[in-house]
Each structure stands twice: as C-alpha cells, then as structure tokens.
GROMACS .gro file of C-alpha atoms in nm:
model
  234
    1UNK     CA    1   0.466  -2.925  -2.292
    2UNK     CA    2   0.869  -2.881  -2.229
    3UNK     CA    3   0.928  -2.871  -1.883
    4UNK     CA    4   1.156  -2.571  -1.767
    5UNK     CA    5   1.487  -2.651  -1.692
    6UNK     CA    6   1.538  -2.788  -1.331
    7UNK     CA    7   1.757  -2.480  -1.230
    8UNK     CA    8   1.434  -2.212  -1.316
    9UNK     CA    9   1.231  -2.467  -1.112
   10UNK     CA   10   1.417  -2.454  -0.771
   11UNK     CA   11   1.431  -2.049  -0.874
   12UNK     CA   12   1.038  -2.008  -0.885
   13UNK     CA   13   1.013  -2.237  -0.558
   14UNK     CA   14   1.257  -2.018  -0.406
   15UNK     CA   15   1.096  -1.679  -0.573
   16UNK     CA   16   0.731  -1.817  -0.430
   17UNK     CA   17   0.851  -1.848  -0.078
   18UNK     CA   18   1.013  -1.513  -0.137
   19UNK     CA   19   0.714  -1.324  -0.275
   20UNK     CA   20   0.427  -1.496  -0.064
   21UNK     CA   21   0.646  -1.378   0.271
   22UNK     CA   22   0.654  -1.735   0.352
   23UNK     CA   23   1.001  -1.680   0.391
   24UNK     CA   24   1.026  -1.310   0.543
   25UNK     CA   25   1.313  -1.041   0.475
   26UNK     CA   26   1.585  -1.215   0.709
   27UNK     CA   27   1.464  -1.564   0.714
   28UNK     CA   28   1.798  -1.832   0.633
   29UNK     CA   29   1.693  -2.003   0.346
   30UNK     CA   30   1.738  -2.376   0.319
   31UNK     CA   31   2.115  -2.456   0.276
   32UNK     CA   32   2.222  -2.572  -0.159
   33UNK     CA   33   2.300  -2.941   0.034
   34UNK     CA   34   1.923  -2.947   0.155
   35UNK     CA   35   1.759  -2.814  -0.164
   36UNK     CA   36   1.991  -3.100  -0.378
   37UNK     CA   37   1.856  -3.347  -0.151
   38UNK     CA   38   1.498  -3.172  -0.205
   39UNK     CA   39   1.490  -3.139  -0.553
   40UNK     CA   40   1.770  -3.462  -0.632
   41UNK     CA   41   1.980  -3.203  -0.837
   42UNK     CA   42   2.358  -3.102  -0.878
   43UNK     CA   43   2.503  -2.866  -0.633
   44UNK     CA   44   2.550  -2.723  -0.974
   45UNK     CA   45   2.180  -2.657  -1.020
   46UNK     CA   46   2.121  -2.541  -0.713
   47UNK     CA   47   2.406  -2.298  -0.679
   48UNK     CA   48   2.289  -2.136  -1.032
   49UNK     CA   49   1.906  -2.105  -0.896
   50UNK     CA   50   2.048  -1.919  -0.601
   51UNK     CA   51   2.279  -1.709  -0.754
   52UNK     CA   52   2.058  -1.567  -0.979
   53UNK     CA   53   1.813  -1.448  -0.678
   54UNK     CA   54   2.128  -1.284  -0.511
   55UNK     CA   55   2.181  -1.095  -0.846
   56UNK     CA   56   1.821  -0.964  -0.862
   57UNK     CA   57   1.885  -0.880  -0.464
   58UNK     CA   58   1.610  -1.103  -0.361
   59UNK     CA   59   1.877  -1.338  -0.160
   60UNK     CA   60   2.200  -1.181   0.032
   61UNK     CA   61   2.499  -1.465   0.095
   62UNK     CA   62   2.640  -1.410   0.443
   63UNK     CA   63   2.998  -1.603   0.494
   64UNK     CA   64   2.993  -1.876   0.773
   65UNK     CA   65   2.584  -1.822   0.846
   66UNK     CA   66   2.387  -1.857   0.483
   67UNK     CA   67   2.174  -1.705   0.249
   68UNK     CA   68   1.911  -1.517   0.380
   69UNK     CA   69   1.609  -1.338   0.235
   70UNK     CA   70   1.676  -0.952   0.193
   71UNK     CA   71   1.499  -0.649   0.099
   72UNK     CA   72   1.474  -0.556  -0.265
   73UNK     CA   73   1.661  -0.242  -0.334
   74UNK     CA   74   1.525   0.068  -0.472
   75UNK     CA   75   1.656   0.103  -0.802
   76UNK     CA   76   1.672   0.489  -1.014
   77UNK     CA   77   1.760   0.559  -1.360
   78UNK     CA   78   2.130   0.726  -1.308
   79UNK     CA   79   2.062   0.934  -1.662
   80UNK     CA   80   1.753   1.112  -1.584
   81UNK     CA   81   1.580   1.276  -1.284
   82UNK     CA   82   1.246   1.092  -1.099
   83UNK     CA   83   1.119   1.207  -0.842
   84UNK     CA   84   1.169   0.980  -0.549
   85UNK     CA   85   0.846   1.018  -0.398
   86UNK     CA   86   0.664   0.857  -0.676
   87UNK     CA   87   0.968   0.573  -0.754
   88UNK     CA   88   0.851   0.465  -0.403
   89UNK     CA   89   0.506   0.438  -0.485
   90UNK     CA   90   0.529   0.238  -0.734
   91UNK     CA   91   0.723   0.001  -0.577
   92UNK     CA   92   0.361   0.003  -0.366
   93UNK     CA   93   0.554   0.158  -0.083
   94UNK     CA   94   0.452   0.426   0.108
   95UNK     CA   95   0.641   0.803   0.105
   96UNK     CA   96   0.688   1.025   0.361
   97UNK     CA   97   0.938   1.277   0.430
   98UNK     CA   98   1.088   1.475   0.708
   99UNK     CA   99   1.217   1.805   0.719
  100UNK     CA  100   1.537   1.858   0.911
  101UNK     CA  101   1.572   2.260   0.774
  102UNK     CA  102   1.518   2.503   0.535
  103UNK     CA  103   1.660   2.809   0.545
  104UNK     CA  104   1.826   3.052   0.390
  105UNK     CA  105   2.266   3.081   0.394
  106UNK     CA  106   2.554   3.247   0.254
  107UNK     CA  107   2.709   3.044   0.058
  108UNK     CA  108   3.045   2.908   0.160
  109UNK     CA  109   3.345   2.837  -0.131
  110UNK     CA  110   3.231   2.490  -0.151
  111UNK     CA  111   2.846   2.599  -0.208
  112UNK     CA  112   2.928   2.890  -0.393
  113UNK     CA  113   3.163   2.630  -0.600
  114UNK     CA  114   2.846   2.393  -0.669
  115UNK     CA  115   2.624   2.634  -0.785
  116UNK     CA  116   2.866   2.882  -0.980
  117UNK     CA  117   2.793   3.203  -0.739
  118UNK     CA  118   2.971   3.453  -0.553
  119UNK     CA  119   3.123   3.371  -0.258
  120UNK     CA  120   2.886   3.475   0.010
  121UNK     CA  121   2.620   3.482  -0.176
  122UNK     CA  122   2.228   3.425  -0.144
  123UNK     CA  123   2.149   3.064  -0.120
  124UNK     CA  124   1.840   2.848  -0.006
  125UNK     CA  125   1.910   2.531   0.193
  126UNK     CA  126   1.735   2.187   0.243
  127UNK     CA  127   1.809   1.890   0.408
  128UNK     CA  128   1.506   1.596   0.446
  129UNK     CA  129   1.533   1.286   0.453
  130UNK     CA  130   1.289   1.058   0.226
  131UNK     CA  131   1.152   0.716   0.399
  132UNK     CA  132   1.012   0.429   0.199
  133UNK     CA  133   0.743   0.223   0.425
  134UNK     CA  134   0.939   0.415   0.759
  135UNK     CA  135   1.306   0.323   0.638
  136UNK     CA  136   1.533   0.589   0.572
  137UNK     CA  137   1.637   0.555   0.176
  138UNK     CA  138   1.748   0.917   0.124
  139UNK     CA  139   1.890   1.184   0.284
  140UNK     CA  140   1.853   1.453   0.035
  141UNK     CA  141   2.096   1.810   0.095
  142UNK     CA  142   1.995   2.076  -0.132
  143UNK     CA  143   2.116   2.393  -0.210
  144UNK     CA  144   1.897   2.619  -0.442
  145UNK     CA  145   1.982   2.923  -0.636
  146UNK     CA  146   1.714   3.178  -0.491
  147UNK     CA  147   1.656   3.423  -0.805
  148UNK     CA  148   1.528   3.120  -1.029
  149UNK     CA  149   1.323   2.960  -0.708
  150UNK     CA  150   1.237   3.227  -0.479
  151UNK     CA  151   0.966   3.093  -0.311
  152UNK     CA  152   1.130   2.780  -0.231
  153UNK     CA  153   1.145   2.860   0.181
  154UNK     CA  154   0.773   2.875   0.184
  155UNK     CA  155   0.698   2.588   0.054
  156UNK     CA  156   0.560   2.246   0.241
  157UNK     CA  157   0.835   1.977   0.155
  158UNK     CA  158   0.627   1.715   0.355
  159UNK     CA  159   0.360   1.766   0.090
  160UNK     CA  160   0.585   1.806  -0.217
  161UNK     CA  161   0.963   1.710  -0.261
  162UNK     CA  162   1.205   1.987  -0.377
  163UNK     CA  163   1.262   1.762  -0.749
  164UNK     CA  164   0.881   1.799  -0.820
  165UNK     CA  165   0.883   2.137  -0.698
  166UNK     CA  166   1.126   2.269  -0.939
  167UNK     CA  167   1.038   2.031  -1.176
  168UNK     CA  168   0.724   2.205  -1.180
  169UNK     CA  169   0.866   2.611  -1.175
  170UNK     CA  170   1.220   2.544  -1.384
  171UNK     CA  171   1.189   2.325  -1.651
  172UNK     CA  172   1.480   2.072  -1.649
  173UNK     CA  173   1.734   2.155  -1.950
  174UNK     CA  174   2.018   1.918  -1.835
  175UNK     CA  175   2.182   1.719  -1.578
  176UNK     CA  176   2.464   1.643  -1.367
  177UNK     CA  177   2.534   1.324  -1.242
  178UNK     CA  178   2.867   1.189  -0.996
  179UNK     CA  179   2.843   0.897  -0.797
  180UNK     CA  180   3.099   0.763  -0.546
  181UNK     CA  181   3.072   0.516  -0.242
  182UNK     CA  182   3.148   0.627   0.077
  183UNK     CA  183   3.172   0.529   0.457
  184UNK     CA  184   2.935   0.750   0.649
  185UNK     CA  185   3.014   0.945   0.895
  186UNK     CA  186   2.812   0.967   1.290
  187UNK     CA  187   2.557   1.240   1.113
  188UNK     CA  188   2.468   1.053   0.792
  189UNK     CA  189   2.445   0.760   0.996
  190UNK     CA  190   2.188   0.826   1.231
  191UNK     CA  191   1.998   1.021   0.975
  192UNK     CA  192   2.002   0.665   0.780
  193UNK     CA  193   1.951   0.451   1.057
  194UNK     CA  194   2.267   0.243   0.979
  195UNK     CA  195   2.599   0.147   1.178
  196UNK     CA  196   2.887   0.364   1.079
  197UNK     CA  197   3.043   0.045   0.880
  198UNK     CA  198   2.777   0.010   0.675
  199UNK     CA  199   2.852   0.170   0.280
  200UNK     CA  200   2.664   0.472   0.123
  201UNK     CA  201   2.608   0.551  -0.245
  202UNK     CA  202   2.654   0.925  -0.247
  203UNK     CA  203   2.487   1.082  -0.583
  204UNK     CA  204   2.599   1.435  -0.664
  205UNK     CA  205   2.350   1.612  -0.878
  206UNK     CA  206   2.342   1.965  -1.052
  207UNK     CA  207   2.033   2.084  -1.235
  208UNK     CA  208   1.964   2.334  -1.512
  209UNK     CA  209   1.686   2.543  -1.656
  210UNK     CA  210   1.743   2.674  -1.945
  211UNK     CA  211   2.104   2.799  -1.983
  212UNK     CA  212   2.095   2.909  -1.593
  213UNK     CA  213   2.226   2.647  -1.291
  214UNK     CA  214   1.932   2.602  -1.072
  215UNK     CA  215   2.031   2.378  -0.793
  216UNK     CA  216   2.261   2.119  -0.655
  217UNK     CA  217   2.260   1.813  -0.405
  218UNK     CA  218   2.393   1.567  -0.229
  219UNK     CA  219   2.189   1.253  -0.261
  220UNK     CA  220   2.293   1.032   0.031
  221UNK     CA  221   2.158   0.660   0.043
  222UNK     CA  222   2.203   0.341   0.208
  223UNK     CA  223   2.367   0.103  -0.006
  224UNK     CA  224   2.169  -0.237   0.076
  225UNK     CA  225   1.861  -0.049  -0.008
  226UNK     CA  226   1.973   0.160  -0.318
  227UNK     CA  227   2.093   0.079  -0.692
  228UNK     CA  228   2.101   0.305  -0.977
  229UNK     CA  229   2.072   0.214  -1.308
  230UNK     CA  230   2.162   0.369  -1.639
  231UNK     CA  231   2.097   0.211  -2.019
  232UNK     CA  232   2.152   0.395  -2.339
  233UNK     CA  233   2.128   0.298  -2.672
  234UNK     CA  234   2.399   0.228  -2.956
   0.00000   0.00000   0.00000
C-alpha cells in the first residue's frame, strides 16, 4: 500500500489532536521546528501541513506567540436562505435564542427605504440574538412588513426563528444579499460578546413572496466564528 505523502501525515496527527480535544480550542500547538524534529521533515513539509489546517480554520497563526487551536467557524450558503437554528444543529451544536424586542414602529426613511413603504408607516420589529452552544453567533435585526405577516408580534421567537416563521407563512420568491465588514460599535459589541476591535461580517438581507417585499435585516456576526459561502455552476 502507498504511503500518503509525509505532509497529509503530520496533517492527520495534527487533525487527531484537534478532533479528539487532546489539544483544546486555544491550546499552542507544537512550534514547525519541533514537529521537523518530530517527524524528521522539511520546514517545508511542515509549514504546508499547517497551513492547510489554518485554511480549513482548524489552526489560527498569532504573530510573535504561535499557532493555536481555534474554533471552527460557522459557515452559510451566501445564495440561499437556511435557517440558522438548524445550521447550528447540525454542526451538533446546541440553539437557543434570546429576545431583546418585538414590537411594533413607524418606520423611519431608512426602514421605510429597506422595505419600499411610506414613510411612517406600519412596521414590525425584531432584534434576537442567536447563540450556538452559549456563544453569541448572530445578532439578527428584523424589520417585517405587517400586511403579509400580521401575526408576527405574537409569535414565540425562542421557540421558532423569524426565517422559519415566514418561511413557513410567505413562501420565499427571491433574495437579497449585501455583505460588508465592519468594526462594531459599544451595542453590537456587547450583544456579541466581543471587544470593540474585533471585525463583524454584516449580511444585509431582503426577502420576497411572490412579487411583494416581505422583510429585511441586518444579520450581524462575529467574524472568527462566521464564513459564508457561495458556489454556482458554469
């Protein structure tokens, strides 16, 4: 039998340690001049078998101190819609959100700008934030346009998140999708439980059913946790 290449050995040691917990999120792995010695390879080798963990964000290079082991980020397809509740699942994590309100507003221009409504107008209002085994990986700010989802207010958003909610009572027709990075500011922060230096991804998202314009959010999340992903065909 061919033996694999010396580089995919080091990788599966290191991807062992990883997955067993041996080596825990935050643990310094061994330095590339100890694993050379270890495995009597090239720095060459090693670097390669590293480098391919910090691609996959299993490993997280930190100038000056090492490489350390890091939490896999939560990954979601950037052209369609899942609901986050169930992405977290099957990652075998568990989901849990937590309201911070839902009410009812007149829309301001910006609002009334998002959703394509009168200025002043009727508008419900979310914001919850979505935790993954007790760490903050959302912060979700909705607004919805009431005539298409009028009984959004009453509904239990600890139980059910809004995307399966109007999944389930507006068919999805299309999508919206704009993503930026951004600094956070003190609110965001604290709602993420991260420092103020530490990057966002920011996800803007507008939803249709039908030909009408049924909601739009602000998708806030913590950007070593998050990733999205698109892939098309050609």
């Amino acid at each position: 039998m061919t033996k694999s290449p010396r580089f995919m050995q080091i990788k599966t040691y290191l991807l062992d340690k990883i997955e067993s917990k041996t080596w825990p999120v935050g643990r310094r792995i061994p330095t590339e001049a100890e694993l050379c010695e270890q495995f009597s390879v090239s720095r060459m080798t090693v670097n390669k078998a590293v480098r391919d963990l910090v691609n996959e964000g299993l490993l997280e290079r930190t100038p000056r101190l090492g490489t350390f082991v890091c939490q896999r980020k939560a990954e979601s397809p950037l052209m369609d819609i899942r609901n986050i509740a169930d992405e977290i699942k099957e990652r075998g994590q568990l989901h849990h959100s937590e309201v911070l309100s839902l009410k009812a507003i007149k829309a301001p221009e910006d609002v009334a700008m998002r959703l394509g409504i009168m200025l002043g107008g009727d508008v419900y209002k979310s914001e919850i934030i979505h935790f993954a085994d007790n760490t903050p990986l959302q912060l979700e700010v909705r607004w919805v346009n009431p005539n298409y989802a009028p009984d959004y207010l009453a509904q239990d958003f600890t139980d059910k998140t809004p995307n399966q909610y109007l999944v389930d009572n507006c068919p999805l027709s299309a999508i919206e999708h704009t993503v930026e990075a951004i600094m956070p500011n003190e609110m965001i922060a604290q709602r993420l439980d991260i420092p103020l230096e530490q990057p966002c991804l920011l996800l803007h998202r507008r939803t249709w059913s039908g030909d009408q314009l049924i909601s739009a959010a602000l998708l806030y999340h913590p950007a070593n946790r998050y990733k999205l992903s698109a892939r098309t065909s050609l």
